[in-house]
PDB file of C-alpha atoms in Angstrom:
ATOM      1  CA  MET A   1       6.931  24.146  29.207  1.00  0.00           C
ATOM      2  CA  PRO A   2      10.023  25.188  31.120  1.00  0.00           C
ATOM      3  CA  TYR A   3      12.175  25.500  27.987  1.00  0.00           C
ATOM      4  CA  LYS A   4       9.647  28.076  26.569  1.00  0.00           C
ATOM      5  CA  HIS A   5       9.414  29.967  29.726  1.00  0.00           C
ATOM      6  CA  ASN A   6      13.293  30.395  30.269  1.00  0.00           C
ATOM      7  CA  ASN A   7      13.654  31.245  26.583  1.00  0.00           C
ATOM      8  CA  SER A   8      16.463  33.689  27.552  1.00  0.00           C
ATOM      9  CA  LYS A   9      18.282  30.993  29.045  1.00  0.00           C
ATOM     10  CA  ARG A  10      17.722  27.966  26.697  1.00  0.00           C
ATOM     11  CA  HIS A  11      21.317  27.915  25.251  1.00  0.00           C
ATOM     12  CA  HIS A  12      22.112  26.684  28.759  1.00  0.00           C
ATOM     13  CA  PHE A  13      20.133  23.915  28.689  1.00  0.00           C
ATOM     14  CA  LYS A  14      21.449  20.359  27.667  1.00  0.00           C
ATOM     15  CA  LYS A  15      19.676  18.359  25.155  1.00  0.00           C
ATOM     16  CA  HIS A  16      18.022  15.399  26.841  1.00  0.00           C
ATOM     17  CA  THR A  17      19.149  11.989  25.779  1.00  0.00           C
ATOM     18  CA  TYR A  18      16.735   8.883  25.293  1.00  0.00           C
ATOM     19  CA  ARG A  19      16.999   5.421  24.690  1.00  0.00           C
ATOM     20  CA  LEU A  20      14.545   3.224  22.984  1.00  0.00           C
ATOM     21  CA  THR A  21      13.295   0.031  24.725  1.00  0.00           C
ATOM     22  CA  ASN A  22      11.782  -1.580  21.245  1.00  0.00           C
ATOM     23  CA  HIS A  23      14.587  -0.712  19.017  1.00  0.00           C
ATOM     24  CA  SER A  24      13.792  -3.954  16.974  1.00  0.00           C
ATOM     25  CA  ASP A  25      10.224  -3.443  16.538  1.00  0.00           C
ATOM     26  CA  TYR A  26      10.430   0.048  15.783  1.00  0.00           C
ATOM     27  CA  ASN A  27      13.292  -0.336  13.222  1.00  0.00           C
ATOM     28  CA  GLN A  28      11.082  -3.000  11.459  1.00  0.00           C
ATOM     29  CA  ALA A  29       8.217  -0.492  11.507  1.00  0.00           C
ATOM     30  CA  LEU A  30      10.259   2.044   9.900  1.00  0.00           C
ATOM     31  CA  LYS A  31      11.067  -0.333   6.989  1.00  0.00           C
ATOM     32  CA  ASN A  32       7.436  -1.418   6.709  1.00  0.00           C
ATOM     33  CA  ARG A  33       6.623   2.319   5.924  1.00  0.00           C
ATOM     34  CA  GLY A  34       8.006   1.486   2.502  1.00  0.00           C
ATOM     35  CA  ARG A  35       5.933  -1.341   1.671  1.00  0.00           C
ATOM     36  CA  ILE A  36       3.886  -1.138  -1.288  1.00  0.00           C
ATOM     37  CA  ASP A  37       1.376  -3.371  -0.016  1.00  0.00           C
ATOM     38  CA  VAL A  38       0.562  -1.279   2.548  1.00  0.00           C
ATOM     39  CA  TRP A  39      -1.368   1.160   0.350  1.00  0.00           C
ATOM     40  CA  LEU A  40      -1.838  -1.313  -2.645  1.00  0.00           C
ATOM     41  CA  SER A  41      -3.463  -4.257  -1.037  1.00  0.00           C
ATOM     42  CA  ASP A  42      -5.231  -7.176  -2.812  1.00  0.00           C
ATOM     43  CA  GLU A  43      -8.719  -6.032  -1.890  1.00  0.00           C
ATOM     44  CA  ILE A  44      -8.026  -2.716  -3.567  1.00  0.00           C
ATOM     45  CA  LEU A  45      -6.494  -4.279  -6.863  1.00  0.00           C
ATOM     46  CA  LYS A  46      -9.686  -6.469  -6.969  1.00  0.00           C
ATOM     47  CA  THR A  47     -12.157  -3.365  -7.268  1.00  0.00           C
ATOM     48  CA  TRP A  48      -9.594  -1.203  -9.260  1.00  0.00           C
ATOM     49  CA  GLN A  49     -11.718  -0.345 -11.867  1.00  0.00           C
ATOM     50  CA  HIS A  50     -15.495  -1.066 -13.020  1.00  0.00           C
ATOM     51  CA  GLU A  51     -15.340  -3.159 -16.469  1.00  0.00           C
ATOM     52  CA  GLU A  52     -18.924  -2.630 -17.122  1.00  0.00           C
ATOM     53  CA  ARG A  53     -20.254   0.886 -17.149  1.00  0.00           C
ATOM     54  CA  THR A  54     -23.602   2.218 -17.590  1.00  0.00           C
ATOM     55  CA  TYR A  55     -24.334   4.994 -20.410  1.00  0.00           C
ATOM     56  CA  ASP A  56     -27.713   6.525 -19.942  1.00  0.00           C
ATOM     57  CA  GLY A  57     -27.065   9.521 -22.613  1.00  0.00           C
ATOM     58  CA  THR A  58     -26.145  12.185 -19.863  1.00  0.00           C
ATOM     59  CA  GLY A  59     -22.893  10.512 -18.923  1.00  0.00           C
ATOM     60  CA  SER A  60     -21.441   7.266 -17.591  1.00  0.00           C
ATOM     61  CA  THR A  61     -20.623   5.591 -14.519  1.00  0.00           C
ATOM     62  CA  GLU A  62     -17.159   6.139 -12.976  1.00  0.00           C
ATOM     63  CA  LYS A  63     -14.624   3.737 -14.150  1.00  0.00           C
ATOM     64  CA  TYR A  64     -12.483   4.234 -10.989  1.00  0.00           C
ATOM     65  CA  PRO A  65     -14.113   3.865  -7.462  1.00  0.00           C
ATOM     66  CA  ASP A  66     -12.922   6.475  -4.681  1.00  0.00           C
ATOM     67  CA  SER A  67     -10.697   3.418  -3.135  1.00  0.00           C
ATOM     68  CA  THR A  68      -8.424   3.444  -6.311  1.00  0.00           C
ATOM     69  CA  ILE A  69      -8.104   7.442  -6.332  1.00  0.00           C
ATOM     70  CA  GLU A  70      -7.314   7.194  -2.382  1.00  0.00           C
ATOM     71  CA  ALA A  71      -4.698   4.655  -3.204  1.00  0.00           C
ATOM     72  CA  CYS A  72      -3.073   6.627  -5.768  1.00  0.00           C
ATOM     73  CA  HIS A  73      -2.955   9.686  -3.594  1.00  0.00           C
ATOM     74  CA  TYR A  74      -1.536   7.626  -0.714  1.00  0.00           C
ATOM     75  CA  LEU A  75       1.498   6.356  -2.875  1.00  0.00           C
ATOM     76  CA  ARG A  76       1.905   9.893  -4.530  1.00  0.00           C
ATOM     77  CA  MET A  77       2.503  11.589  -0.936  1.00  0.00           C
ATOM     78  CA  VAL A  78       4.080   8.777   0.766  1.00  0.00           C
ATOM     79  CA  PHE A  79       6.787   8.770  -1.666  1.00  0.00           C
ATOM     80  CA  LYS A  80       6.502  12.374  -2.550  1.00  0.00           C
ATOM     81  CA  LEU A  81       5.892  12.277  -6.357  1.00  0.00           C
ATOM     82  CA  PRO A  82       4.339  14.917  -8.653  1.00  0.00           C
ATOM     83  CA  LEU A  83       1.108  13.525 -10.350  1.00  0.00           C
ATOM     84  CA  ARG A  84       2.583  12.706 -13.471  1.00  0.00           C
ATOM     85  CA  GLN A  85       5.300  10.704 -11.876  1.00  0.00           C
ATOM     86  CA  ALA A  86       3.050   8.972  -9.711  1.00  0.00           C
ATOM     87  CA  GLN A  87       0.904   7.745 -12.716  1.00  0.00           C
ATOM     88  CA  GLY A  88       4.119   6.410 -14.425  1.00  0.00           C
ATOM     89  CA  PHE A  89       5.096   4.885 -11.111  1.00  0.00           C
ATOM     90  CA  ILE A  90       1.654   3.098 -10.255  1.00  0.00           C
ATOM     91  CA  GLU A  91       1.450   1.889 -14.246  1.00  0.00           C
ATOM     92  CA  ASN A  92       4.889   0.231 -14.079  1.00  0.00           C
ATOM     93  CA  LEU A  93       3.808  -1.504 -10.473  1.00  0.00           C
ATOM     94  CA  LEU A  94       0.724  -2.759 -12.287  1.00  0.00           C
ATOM     95  CA  ASP A  95       2.956  -4.181 -15.044  1.00  0.00           C
ATOM     96  CA  MET A  96       5.320  -5.654 -12.705  1.00  0.00           C
ATOM     97  CA  LEU A  97       2.270  -7.390 -10.767  1.00  0.00           C
ATOM     98  CA  GLY A  98       1.132  -9.008 -14.322  1.00  0.00           C
ATOM     99  CA  MET A  99      -2.246  -7.238 -14.107  1.00  0.00           C
ATOM    100  CA  LYS A 100      -1.723  -5.434 -17.504  1.00  0.00           C
ATOM    101  CA  HIS A 101      -5.572  -4.973 -17.898  1.00  0.00           C
ATOM    102  CA  LEU A 102      -5.738  -2.592 -15.185  1.00  0.00           C
ATOM    103  CA  GLN A 103      -5.049   1.068 -15.963  1.00  0.00           C
ATOM    104  CA  CYS A 104      -3.994   3.862 -13.791  1.00  0.00           C
ATOM    105  CA  PRO A 105      -6.088   6.927 -13.447  1.00  0.00           C
ATOM    106  CA  ASP A 106      -4.901   9.659 -15.728  1.00  0.00           C
ATOM    107  CA  TYR A 107      -2.943  12.634 -13.585  1.00  0.00           C
ATOM    108  CA  THR A 108      -5.699  15.148 -14.656  1.00  0.00           C
ATOM    109  CA  LEU A 109      -8.418  12.751 -13.276  1.00  0.00           C
ATOM    110  CA  GLN A 110      -6.595  12.267  -9.877  1.00  0.00           C
ATOM    111  CA  SER A 111      -6.448  15.913  -9.613  1.00  0.00           C
ATOM    112  CA  LYS A 112     -10.202  16.440 -10.434  1.00  0.00           C
ATOM    113  CA  ARG A 113     -11.199  13.544  -8.252  1.00  0.00           C
ATOM    114  CA  LEU A 114      -9.179  14.686  -5.204  1.00  0.00           C
ATOM    115  CA  SER A 115     -11.933  17.148  -3.891  1.00  0.00           C
ATOM    116  CA  GLN A 116     -14.701  14.654  -4.475  1.00  0.00           C
ATOM    117  CA  LEU A 117     -13.169  12.187  -2.009  1.00  0.00           C
ATOM    118  CA  ASP A 118     -15.258  12.040   1.100  1.00  0.00           C
ATOM    119  CA  PHE A 119     -12.512  12.774   3.800  1.00  0.00           C
ATOM    120  CA  THR A 120     -13.951  14.753   6.575  1.00  0.00           C
ATOM    121  CA  THR A 121     -11.741  13.355   9.365  1.00  0.00           C
ATOM    122  CA  PRO A 122      -8.211  11.317   9.002  1.00  0.00           C
ATOM    123  CA  ARG A 123      -8.588   7.582   8.413  1.00  0.00           C
ATOM    124  CA  PHE A 124      -7.146   4.729  10.229  1.00  0.00           C
ATOM    125  CA  LYS A 125      -8.200   6.019  13.638  1.00  0.00           C
ATOM    126  CA  LYS A 126      -8.687   2.567  15.477  1.00  0.00           C
ATOM    127  CA  ASN A 127     -10.090   1.113  12.341  1.00  0.00           C
ATOM    128  CA  ASP A 128     -12.561   4.169  11.699  1.00  0.00           C
ATOM    129  CA  LYS A 129     -14.603   3.132  14.707  1.00  0.00           C
ATOM    130  CA  PRO A 130     -15.306   5.458  17.333  1.00  0.00           C
ATOM    131  CA  ASP A 131     -12.613   5.395  19.779  1.00  0.00           C
ATOM    132  CA  THR A 132     -13.859   4.477  23.327  1.00  0.00           C
ATOM    133  CA  ASN A 133     -10.664   4.926  25.287  1.00  0.00           C
ATOM    134  CA  ILE A 134      -9.400   8.342  24.795  1.00  0.00           C
ATOM    135  CA  VAL A 135      -7.526   9.144  27.748  1.00  0.00           C
ATOM    136  CA  ALA A 136      -5.948  12.552  26.609  1.00  0.00           C
ATOM    137  CA  ILE A 137      -6.115  14.840  23.624  1.00  0.00           C
ATOM    138  CA  ALA A 138      -3.898  17.904  22.758  1.00  0.00           C
ATOM    139  CA  ILE A 139      -4.862  20.625  20.220  1.00  0.00           C
ATOM    140  CA  ASP A 140      -2.504  23.173  18.105  1.00  0.00           C
ATOM    141  CA  SER A 141      -2.165  24.395  14.838  1.00  0.00           C
ATOM    142  CA  THR A 142       0.559  25.137  12.215  1.00  0.00           C
ATOM    143  CA  GLY A 143       1.213  26.538   8.872  1.00  0.00           C
ATOM    144  CA  LEU A 144       1.778  24.674   5.643  1.00  0.00           C
ATOM    145  CA  LYS A 145       2.909  26.713   2.696  1.00  0.00           C
ATOM    146  CA  ARG A 146       1.213  27.030  -0.454  1.00  0.00           C
ATOM    147  CA  PHE A 147       3.706  29.054  -2.273  1.00  0.00           C
ATOM    148  CA  GLY A 148       6.858  31.297  -1.821  1.00  0.00           C
ATOM    149  CA  LYS A 149      10.734  31.516  -2.092  1.00  0.00           C
ATOM    150  CA  ASP A 150      13.087  29.060  -0.159  1.00  0.00           C
ATOM    151  CA  GLU A 151      15.256  30.615   2.501  1.00  0.00           C
ATOM    152  CA  TRP A 152      18.533  30.360   0.165  1.00  0.00           C
ATOM    153  CA  HIS A 153      16.623  32.176  -2.708  1.00  0.00           C
ATOM    154  CA  GLN A 154      15.703  35.066  -0.241  1.00  0.00           C
ATOM    155  CA  GLU A 155      19.367  35.373   1.075  1.00  0.00           C
ATOM    156  CA  LYS A 156      21.174  35.038  -2.245  1.00  0.00           C
ATOM    157  CA  HIS A 157      18.884  37.260  -4.124  1.00  0.00           C
ATOM    158  CA  LYS A 158      17.655  39.557  -1.647  1.00  0.00           C
ATOM    159  CA  VAL A 159      14.014  39.054  -2.634  1.00  0.00           C
ATOM    160  CA  ASN A 160      10.931  39.276  -1.012  1.00  0.00           C
ATOM    161  CA  ALA A 161       9.462  35.767   0.090  1.00  0.00           C
ATOM    162  CA  LYS A 162       5.973  36.552  -1.090  1.00  0.00           C
ATOM    163  CA  ARG A 163       4.879  33.586   1.049  1.00  0.00           C
ATOM    164  CA  SER A 164       1.279  32.333   1.608  1.00  0.00           C
ATOM    165  CA  TRP A 165       0.179  29.539   3.694  1.00  0.00           C
ATOM    166  CA  ARG A 166      -2.751  27.678   5.073  1.00  0.00           C
ATOM    167  CA  LYS A 167      -3.368  26.819   8.551  1.00  0.00           C
ATOM    168  CA  ALA A 168      -3.757  23.299   9.706  1.00  0.00           C
ATOM    169  CA  HIS A 169      -5.583  22.471  12.886  1.00  0.00           C
ATOM    170  CA  PHE A 170      -4.918  19.054  14.703  1.00  0.00           C
ATOM    171  CA  LEU A 171      -6.459  17.488  17.657  1.00  0.00           C
ATOM    172  CA  VAL A 172      -4.072  14.629  18.601  1.00  0.00           C
ATOM    173  CA  ASP A 173      -4.633  11.741  21.337  1.00  0.00           C
ATOM    174  CA  SER A 174      -2.473  10.326  23.839  1.00  0.00           C
ATOM    175  CA  ASN A 175      -1.659   7.457  21.209  1.00  0.00           C
ATOM    176  CA  HIS A 176      -0.259   9.955  18.646  1.00  0.00           C
ATOM    177  CA  LEU A 177      -3.429   9.338  16.694  1.00  0.00           C
ATOM    178  CA  ILE A 178      -4.901  12.516  14.544  1.00  0.00           C
ATOM    179  CA  GLN A 179      -8.309  12.194  15.436  1.00  0.00           C
ATOM    180  CA  SER A 180      -9.471  15.275  13.637  1.00  0.00           C
ATOM    181  CA  ALA A 181      -8.077  17.993  11.465  1.00  0.00           C
ATOM    182  CA  VAL A 182      -9.041  21.210   9.517  1.00  0.00           C
ATOM    183  CA  LEU A 183      -7.451  23.364   7.230  1.00  0.00           C
ATOM    184  CA  THR A 184      -8.408  27.079   6.930  1.00  0.00           C
ATOM    185  CA  ASP A 185      -6.987  30.252   5.561  1.00  0.00           C
ATOM    186  CA  LYS A 186      -3.929  31.949   7.340  1.00  0.00           C
ATOM    187  CA  ASN A 187      -6.233  34.635   9.049  1.00  0.00           C
ATOM    188  CA  THR A 188      -8.483  32.288  10.658  1.00  0.00           C
ATOM    189  CA  MET A 189      -7.880  32.239  14.571  1.00  0.00           C
ATOM    190  CA  ASP A 190      -7.221  28.905  16.402  1.00  0.00           C
ATOM    191  CA  ASP A 191     -10.444  29.144  18.509  1.00  0.00           C
ATOM    192  CA  GLN A 192     -12.799  29.709  15.671  1.00  0.00           C
ATOM    193  CA  VAL A 193     -12.601  26.335  14.413  1.00  0.00           C
ATOM    194  CA  PHE A 194     -12.806  24.470  17.724  1.00  0.00           C
ATOM    195  CA  GLU A 195     -16.112  23.505  17.287  1.00  0.00           C
ATOM    196  CA  SER A 196     -15.299  21.754  14.264  1.00  0.00           C
ATOM    197  CA  LEU A 197     -12.541  19.903  15.646  1.00  0.00           C
ATOM    198  CA  CYS A 198     -14.432  18.425  18.333  1.00  0.00           C
ATOM    199  CA  GLN A 199     -17.346  17.244  16.666  1.00  0.00           C
ATOM    200  CA  SER A 200     -15.402  14.059  15.337  1.00  0.00           C
ATOM    201  CA  ILE A 201     -14.742  12.842  19.052  1.00  0.00           C
ATOM    202  CA  VAL A 202     -17.851  11.259  20.113  1.00  0.00           C
ATOM    203  CA  THR A 203     -16.804   9.606  23.614  1.00  0.00           C
ATOM    204  CA  ASP A 204     -15.383  11.121  26.957  1.00  0.00           C
ATOM    205  CA  VAL A 205     -12.108  12.234  27.443  1.00  0.00           C
ATOM    206  CA  GLU A 206     -10.221  12.642  30.780  1.00  0.00           C
ATOM    207  CA  LEU A 207      -7.520  15.441  29.662  1.00  0.00           C
ATOM    208  CA  ILE A 208      -7.724  18.188  27.150  1.00  0.00           C
ATOM    209  CA  SER A 209      -4.416  20.380  26.897  1.00  0.00           C
ATOM    210  CA  ALA A 210      -3.891  23.276  24.308  1.00  0.00           C
ATOM    211  CA  ASP A 211      -1.684  26.653  24.497  1.00  0.00           C
ATOM    212  CA  LYS A 212      -2.731  29.974  25.603  1.00  0.00           C
ATOM    213  CA  MET A 213      -4.026  30.876  22.234  1.00  0.00           C
ATOM    214  CA  TYR A 214      -7.147  28.871  23.134  1.00  0.00           C
ATOM    215  CA  ASP A 215      -7.587  30.694  26.446  1.00  0.00           C
ATOM    216  CA  THR A 216     -11.104  32.142  25.683  1.00  0.00           C
ATOM    217  CA  ASN A 217     -14.590  31.660  27.247  1.00  0.00           C
ATOM    218  CA  ALA A 218     -15.701  30.491  23.881  1.00  0.00           C
ATOM    219  CA  VAL A 219     -13.441  27.432  23.619  1.00  0.00           C
ATOM    220  CA  TYR A 220     -14.265  26.495  27.404  1.00  0.00           C
ATOM    221  CA  GLN A 221     -18.134  26.572  26.586  1.00  0.00           C
ATOM    222  CA  THR A 222     -17.370  24.350  23.500  1.00  0.00           C
ATOM    223  CA  LEU A 223     -15.136  22.021  25.570  1.00  0.00           C
ATOM    224  CA  GLU A 224     -17.699  21.836  28.482  1.00  0.00           C
ATOM    225  CA  ALA A 225     -20.599  20.970  25.872  1.00  0.00           C
ATOM    226  CA  HIS A 226     -18.559  18.181  24.142  1.00  0.00           C
ATOM    227  CA  PHE A 227     -16.657  16.635  27.232  1.00  0.00           C
ATOM    228  CA  PRO A 228     -18.369  17.882  30.489  1.00  0.00           C
ATOM    229  CA  ASN A 229     -16.157  15.643  32.790  1.00  0.00           C
ATOM    230  CA  ALA A 230     -12.854  16.483  31.054  1.00  0.00           C
ATOM    231  CA  ASP A 231      -9.934  18.225  32.993  1.00  0.00           C
ATOM    232  CA  ILE A 232      -9.309  21.266  30.749  1.00  0.00           C
ATOM    233  CA  VAL A 233      -5.538  22.560  30.865  1.00  0.00           C
ATOM    234  CA  ILE A 234      -4.983  25.569  28.977  1.00  0.00           C
ATOM    235  CA  PRO A 235      -2.645  28.474  30.488  1.00  0.00           C
ATOM    236  CA  PRO A 236      -3.976  31.989  30.731  1.00  0.00           C
ATOM    237  CA  LYS A 237      -3.011  34.532  28.466  1.00  0.00           C
ATOM    238  CA  GLY A 238      -0.794  37.349  30.062  1.00  0.00           C
ATOM    239  CA  ASN A 239      -3.304  40.016  30.209  1.00  0.00           C
ATOM    240  CA  THR A 240      -6.003  37.983  31.868  1.00  0.00           C
ATOM    241  CA  PHE A 241      -7.443  38.931  34.842  1.00  0.00           C
ATOM    242  CA  ALA A 242     -10.208  37.518  37.172  1.00  0.00           C
ATOM    243  CA  ASP A 243     -13.509  38.375  35.965  1.00  0.00           C
ATOM    244  CA  ASP A 244     -16.913  36.957  37.181  1.00  0.00           C
ATOM    245  CA  ASP A 245     -17.808  36.646  33.419  1.00  0.00           C
ATOM    246  CA  HIS A 246     -15.149  33.851  32.799  1.00  0.00           C
ATOM    247  CA  HIS A 247     -16.042  30.272  32.679  1.00  0.00           C
ATOM    248  CA  PRO A 248     -15.453  28.653  36.194  1.00  0.00           C
ATOM    249  CA  LYS A 249     -12.815  26.183  34.554  1.00  0.00           C
ATOM    250  CA  ARG A 250     -11.169  29.131  33.160  1.00  0.00           C
ATOM    251  CA  MET A 251     -11.116  31.211  36.598  1.00  0.00           C
ATOM    252  CA  SER A 252      -9.755  27.818  38.199  1.00  0.00           C
ATOM    253  CA  ASN A 253      -6.612  27.839  35.857  1.00  0.00           C
ATOM    254  CA  LEU A 254      -6.201  31.449  36.157  1.00  0.00           C
ATOM    255  CA  ILE A 255      -6.295  31.436  40.081  1.00  0.00           C
ATOM    256  CA  GLY A 256      -3.869  28.195  39.857  1.00  0.00           C
ATOM    257  CA  CYS A 257      -1.270  29.991  37.720  1.00  0.00           C
ATOM    258  CA  PHE A 258      -1.072  32.911  40.315  1.00  0.00           C
ATOM    259  CA  ALA A 259      -0.834  30.868  43.435  1.00  0.00           C
ATOM    260  CA  LEU A 260       1.489  28.066  42.088  1.00  0.00           C
ATOM    261  CA  GLY A 261       3.623  30.015  39.494  1.00  0.00           C
ATOM    262  CA  ILE A 262       3.332  28.842  35.810  1.00  0.00           C
ATOM    263  CA  ILE A 263       6.007  26.133  35.949  1.00  0.00           C
ATOM    264  CA  ASP A 264       4.477  24.445  39.033  1.00  0.00           C
ATOM    265  CA  TRP A 265       1.188  25.030  37.499  1.00  0.00           C
ATOM    266  CA  GLN A 266       2.251  23.158  34.243  1.00  0.00           C
ATOM    267  CA  ARG A 267       3.889  20.394  36.460  1.00  0.00           C
ATOM    268  CA  VAL A 268       0.878  19.731  38.668  1.00  0.00           C
ATOM    269  CA  ARG A 269      -1.705  19.918  35.842  1.00  0.00           C
ATOM    270  CA  GLN A 270       0.280  17.590  33.556  1.00  0.00           C
ATOM    271  CA  TYR A 271       0.575  20.276  30.539  1.00  0.00           C
ATOM    272  CA  GLY A 272       3.574  18.380  29.485  1.00  0.00           C
ATOM    273  CA  LYS A 273       1.050  15.999  27.588  1.00  0.00           C
ATOM    274  CA  ARG A 274       0.471  18.768  25.313  1.00  0.00           C
ATOM    275  CA  ASN A 275       3.696  17.756  23.504  1.00  0.00           C
ATOM    276  CA  ILE A 276       2.011  14.990  21.483  1.00  0.00           C
ATOM    277  CA  SER A 277       0.228  17.787  19.256  1.00  0.00           C
ATOM    278  CA  GLU A 278       3.779  19.340  18.658  1.00  0.00           C
ATOM    279  CA  THR A 279       5.092  15.979  17.966  1.00  0.00           C
ATOM    280  CA  ALA A 280       2.214  15.556  15.481  1.00  0.00           C
ATOM    281  CA  MET A 281       2.913  18.623  13.539  1.00  0.00           C
ATOM    282  CA  GLN A 282       6.835  18.011  13.614  1.00  0.00           C
ATOM    283  CA  ARG A 283       5.974  14.378  12.177  1.00  0.00           C
ATOM    284  CA  TYR A 284       3.628  15.953   9.278  1.00  0.00           C
ATOM    285  CA  LYS A 285       6.250  18.366   8.177  1.00  0.00           C
ATOM    286  CA  LYS A 286       8.937  15.778   8.064  1.00  0.00           C
ATOM    287  CA  ILE A 287       7.214  12.708   6.689  1.00  0.00           C
ATOM    288  CA  ILE A 288       4.720  14.379   4.286  1.00  0.00           C
ATOM    289  CA  GLY A 289       6.330  17.723   3.834  1.00  0.00           C
ATOM    290  CA  ASN A 290       5.657  21.363   4.867  1.00  0.00           C
ATOM    291  CA  GLN A 291       4.128  22.395   1.346  1.00  0.00           C
ATOM    292  CA  LEU A 292       0.888  21.825  -0.035  1.00  0.00           C
ATOM    293  CA  HIS A 293       0.844  20.696  -3.955  1.00  0.00           C
ATOM    294  CA  SER A 294      -2.688  21.622  -4.635  1.00  0.00           C
ATOM    295  CA  ARG A 295      -3.880  24.831  -5.686  1.00  0.00           C
ATOM    296  CA  LYS A 296      -7.660  25.028  -4.880  1.00  0.00           C
ATOM    297  CA  LEU A 297      -8.674  25.065  -1.136  1.00  0.00           C
ATOM    298  CA  THR A 298     -11.015  21.912  -1.452  1.00  0.00           C
ATOM    299  CA  ASN A 299      -8.239  20.014  -2.837  1.00  0.00           C
ATOM    300  CA  GLN A 300      -5.712  21.385  -0.028  1.00  0.00           C
ATOM    301  CA  ARG A 301      -8.166  20.180   2.395  1.00  0.00           C
ATOM    302  CA  GLN A 302      -8.264  16.551   1.021  1.00  0.00           C
ATOM    303  CA  GLU A 303      -4.652  16.674   0.572  1.00  0.00           C
ATOM    304  CA  MET A 304      -4.110  17.496   4.072  1.00  0.00           C
ATOM    305  CA  LEU A 305      -6.635  14.932   5.339  1.00  0.00           C
ATOM    306  CA  ILE A 306      -4.745  12.341   3.088  1.00  0.00           C
ATOM    307  CA  GLY A 307      -1.566  13.072   5.113  1.00  0.00           C
ATOM    308  CA  CYS A 308      -3.111  12.839   8.285  1.00  0.00           C
ATOM    309  CA  SER A 309      -4.235   9.409   7.504  1.00  0.00           C
ATOM    310  CA  ILE A 310      -0.546   8.321   6.260  1.00  0.00           C
ATOM    311  CA  LEU A 311       0.569   9.426   9.723  1.00  0.00           C
ATOM    312  CA  ASN A 312      -1.993   7.499  11.449  1.00  0.00           C
ATOM    313  CA  ARG A 313      -1.213   4.447   9.369  1.00  0.00           C
ATOM    314  CA  PHE A 314       2.330   4.781  10.162  1.00  0.00           C
ATOM    315  CA  THR A 315       1.364   4.914  13.861  1.00  0.00           C
ATOM    316  CA  HIS A 316      -0.286   1.655  13.716  1.00  0.00           C
ATOM    317  CA  LEU A 317       2.636   0.108  12.333  1.00  0.00           C
ATOM    318  CA  GLY A 318       4.824   0.915  15.232  1.00  0.00           C
ATOM    319  CA  MET A 319       5.961   3.906  17.295  1.00  0.00           C
ATOM    320  CA  PRO A 320       9.286   4.285  19.365  1.00  0.00           C
ATOM    321  CA  ASN A 321       8.927   3.564  23.154  1.00  0.00           C
ATOM    322  CA  SER A 322      11.786   5.813  25.093  1.00  0.00           C
ATOM    323  CA  TYR A 323      12.983   6.681  28.356  1.00  0.00           C
ATOM    324  CA  ARG A 324      15.193   9.493  29.530  1.00  0.00           C
ATOM    325  CA  VAL A 325      18.607   8.613  30.479  1.00  0.00           C
ATOM    326  CA  ALA A 326      20.265  12.030  30.732  1.00  0.00           C
TER     327      ALA A 326
END
């Protein structure tokens, strides 16, 4: 990226100005994100709870199906509510809809059932069917805070942040849909979860881009196994030198950077398409939040996947189409 490459001169660059071509449609899409019926549809309400339950002496069948628990957590995360407030909010909604025979799952039950949801990849990816038209994907990671003092508290009282965070790894396609996501502890390296990210993609991909943290032979071998015809665009690390043991595509990128220079190489190889992963991480932190509310890792993983599913649903509602004017 030119701005990162010229970091010392970045303050001289004027911020780009963009103009929307679909202002009316995007404005309506933003308003639709606040609609209750996006998450609380008639189909979900029809199967909200099981009226008849079986007791066999070892326990009973579940009163609330997974779809109900998912709907509760969607509403909780979209409107940024704690569990108890989310329960009160949903109970009031059911009251206003005239469905007083329906009950909202208790907040303790919502917390316990969160880890039992079968989220392995984000939902709402082209109606949850394998996408047969993925042109390009970008891969990156970011940190989500578990606990710790905020910046104001640190500066005011001169205390240590004592922060702890999890690492969220995203695989995003060219339509801004998060196709795969994995949550790990902060000590896990980016290239160690590459295999898990790629498993959910079952179609051919034309272009794969990632930053230099993924510049390892293991990553290239994984990509070659999953996407043999893909064009891999990963800039080499600063201390990488030519070696016969390198993967052929890695050597090609290394030679290209030395021959053209990093800026020209990025322009020729369309490395700028990697910004869709940066945009996805920014959208997650702005819309969902930069902090995890669950305490257990199993719950945190489900929470992160629910957040990615929300972003995918928002993407389907509408995204801005813009062009640069200055």
